[in-house]
Structure formats: C-alpha cells, structure tokens
PDB file of C-alpha atoms in Angstrom:
ATOM      1  CA  PRO A   1       0.075  -0.023   0.296  1.00 86.00           C
ATOM      2  CA  VAL A   2       1.285   3.198  -0.691  1.00 90.00           C
ATOM      3  CA  ASN A   3       0.231   5.498   2.406  1.00 92.00           C
ATOM      4  CA  VAL A   4       0.511   9.656   2.959  1.00 95.00           C
ATOM      5  CA  ASP A   5       0.345  10.929   7.123  1.00 95.00           C
ATOM      6  CA  GLY A   6      -0.411   6.903   8.303  1.00 93.00           C
ATOM      7  CA  ASN A   7      -3.618   6.547   5.854  1.00 94.00           C
ATOM      8  CA  GLU A   8      -3.765   4.506   2.692  1.00 94.00           C
ATOM      9  CA  VAL A   9      -4.525   6.109  -0.848  1.00 94.00           C
ATOM     10  CA  GLY A  10      -3.883   3.278  -2.895  1.00 90.00           C
ATOM     11  CA  LYS A  11      -2.009  -0.180  -3.997  1.00 88.00           C
ATOM     12  CA  LEU A  12       0.124  -0.282  -6.500  1.00 78.00           C
ATOM     13  CA  LYS A  13       1.350  -2.339  -9.071  1.00 74.00           C
ATOM     14  CA  SER A  14       3.926  -3.226 -10.979  1.00 66.00           C
ATOM     15  CA  GLY A  15       3.439  -0.418 -13.470  1.00 67.00           C
ATOM     16  CA  SER A  16       0.705   0.945 -11.929  1.00 75.00           C
ATOM     17  CA  VAL A  17       0.544   5.191 -10.377  1.00 80.00           C
ATOM     18  CA  VAL A  18      -1.146   6.322  -7.847  1.00 86.00           C
ATOM     19  CA  THR A  19      -2.862  10.184  -7.182  1.00 86.00           C
ATOM     20  CA  THR A  20      -4.195  11.375  -4.137  1.00 91.00           C
ATOM     21  CA  ASP A  21      -5.041  15.590  -3.636  1.00 92.00           C
ATOM     22  CA  ILE A  22      -2.824  16.630  -0.436  1.00 94.00           C
ATOM     23  CA  SER A  23      -3.299  19.968   1.381  1.00 95.00           C
ATOM     24  CA  ALA A  24       0.426  22.217   1.367  1.00 97.00           C
ATOM     25  CA  GLY A  25       2.615  21.947   4.594  1.00 97.00           C
ATOM     26  CA  SER A  26       4.622  18.461   5.440  1.00 97.00           C
ATOM     27  CA  HIS A  27       3.544  15.109   4.355  1.00 96.00           C
ATOM     28  CA  THR A  28       4.609  12.119   5.392  1.00 95.00           C
ATOM     29  CA  ILE A  29       4.901   9.459   1.846  1.00 93.00           C
ATOM     30  CA  SER A  30       5.284   5.352   2.856  1.00 91.00           C
ATOM     31  CA  PRO A  31       5.024   1.849   1.692  1.00 87.00           C
ATOM     32  CA  LYS A  32       3.934  -0.607   4.458  1.00 81.00           C
ATOM     33  CA  GLN A  33       7.490  -0.491   5.439  1.00 76.00           C
ATOM     34  CA  LYS A  34       6.932   2.872   7.509  1.00 75.00           C
ATOM     35  CA  ASN A  35      10.311   2.949   7.743  1.00 80.00           C
ATOM     36  CA  ARG A  36      10.655   3.813   4.312  1.00 83.00           C
ATOM     37  CA  ALA A  37       8.568   6.558   4.600  1.00 91.00           C
ATOM     38  CA  LEU A  38       9.949  10.121   2.725  1.00 92.00           C
ATOM     39  CA  THR A  39       8.968  12.884   3.880  1.00 94.00           C
ATOM     40  CA  LEU A  40       7.145  15.758   1.550  1.00 94.00           C
ATOM     41  CA  ASN A  41       7.133  19.070   2.402  1.00 96.00           C
ATOM     42  CA  ALA A  42       4.327  20.681  -0.231  1.00 95.00           C
ATOM     43  CA  GLU A  43       3.596  24.399  -1.956  1.00 95.00           C
ATOM     44  CA  ALA A  44      -0.427  24.509  -2.782  1.00 95.00           C
ATOM     45  CA  GLY A  45      -1.248  24.027  -6.479  1.00 92.00           C
ATOM     46  CA  LYS A  46       2.129  22.013  -6.903  1.00 92.00           C
ATOM     47  CA  THR A  47       2.115  18.844  -8.517  1.00 90.00           C
ATOM     48  CA  TYR A  48       4.985  15.680  -7.273  1.00 90.00           C
ATOM     49  CA  VAL A  49       6.061  12.657  -8.251  1.00 89.00           C
ATOM     50  CA  ILE A  50       7.423  10.994  -5.814  1.00 88.00           C
ATOM     51  CA  LYS A  51       8.791   7.065  -7.203  1.00 84.00           C
ATOM     52  CA  TYR A  52       9.186   4.270  -6.143  1.00 82.00           C
ATOM     53  CA  ARG A  53      11.598   0.970  -6.310  1.00 79.00           C
ATOM     54  CA  ASN A  54      11.385  -2.399  -4.912  1.00 77.00           C
ATOM     55  CA  MET A  55      15.453  -2.691  -4.490  1.00 75.00           C
ATOM     56  CA  LEU A  56      16.948  -6.231  -3.335  1.00 79.00           C
ATOM     57  CA  GLY A  57      19.305  -5.755  -0.296  1.00 75.00           C
ATOM     58  CA  LEU A  58      20.732  -8.460   1.992  1.00 77.00           C
ATOM     59  CA  PHE A  59      17.701  -9.319   4.110  1.00 76.00           C
ATOM     60  CA  GLY A  60      15.184  -9.533   0.781  1.00 75.00           C
ATOM     61  CA  VAL A  61      13.825  -7.111  -1.251  1.00 75.00           C
ATOM     62  CA  ARG A  62      13.132  -3.299   0.127  1.00 75.00           C
ATOM     63  CA  PRO A  63      11.430  -0.350  -1.238  1.00 76.00           C
ATOM     64  CA  LYS A  64      12.906   3.322  -1.784  1.00 80.00           C
ATOM     65  CA  LEU A  65      10.953   6.196  -2.452  1.00 83.00           C
ATOM     66  CA  LYS A  66      12.563   9.343  -4.493  1.00 86.00           C
ATOM     67  CA  GLU A  67      10.775  12.666  -5.004  1.00 88.00           C
ATOM     68  CA  VAL A  68      10.485  13.435  -9.149  1.00 87.00           C
ATOM     69  CA  THR A  69      10.613  15.993 -11.703  1.00 86.00           C
ATOM     70  CA  LEU A  70       7.205  16.310 -13.112  1.00 85.00           C
ATOM     71  CA  GLU A  71       9.266  16.666 -16.623  1.00 87.00           C
ATOM     72  CA  GLU A  72      11.416  13.398 -15.248  1.00 86.00           C
ATOM     73  CA  ALA A  73       8.518  11.249 -14.680  1.00 84.00           C
ATOM     74  CA  LYS A  74       6.333  12.540 -17.871  1.00 84.00           C
ATOM     75  CA  ALA A  75       9.268  11.212 -19.710  1.00 84.00           C
ATOM     76  CA  ASN A  76       9.896   8.011 -18.298  1.00 80.00           C
ATOM     77  CA  TYR A  77       6.591   7.045 -17.286  1.00 73.00           C
ATOM     78  CA  LYS A  78       3.756   5.888 -20.414  1.00 69.00           C
ATOM     79  CA  LYS A  79       1.268   6.809 -17.495  1.00 64.00           C
ATOM     80  CA  ILE A  80       2.202  10.219 -16.061  1.00 64.00           C
ATOM     81  CA  VAL A  81       0.067  13.155 -18.838  1.00 55.00           C
TER      82      VAL A  81
END
C-alpha cells in the first residue's frame, strides 16, 4: 500500500500509478514499511511525483521512495500525462 500521513491512498502494482490530493505543508509518504518513509514539504498548487522502486538487499526486497520532477516522470513513465 501507499500511505500519506498514515492513511492508505492506494496500492501499487508493477507499472501502476497512484494519485492523491494533499494540502500544503509537511506530509509523510510511506510504503508498507514505515521505516522507508519520505517526508514531503508540499506547496499549494504544485504537482509532486514520488518514484517507488523495490531494491534487493541482504535481507530481501526493500522499497525505496524518491521525489522526481514532473518533467522526468512524463519522459520516463507512460501513465503520467
């Protein structure tokens, strides 16, 4: 699942996109593993894209979240328009 401030906003599958509206201010974006959270300081009227990747580690697969620009997302992901 994808959580914003502890509330589930969607589920990701391979190649999928989750969208949600958030208010301006500080928000915590996290996958199921809360210790992999990303803090986002949102500005009103701005669009944010968070890239989700599974990384293979010593103890198995772990998620990684990273903020990317809208331009990068549009260039690299077909489902972003």
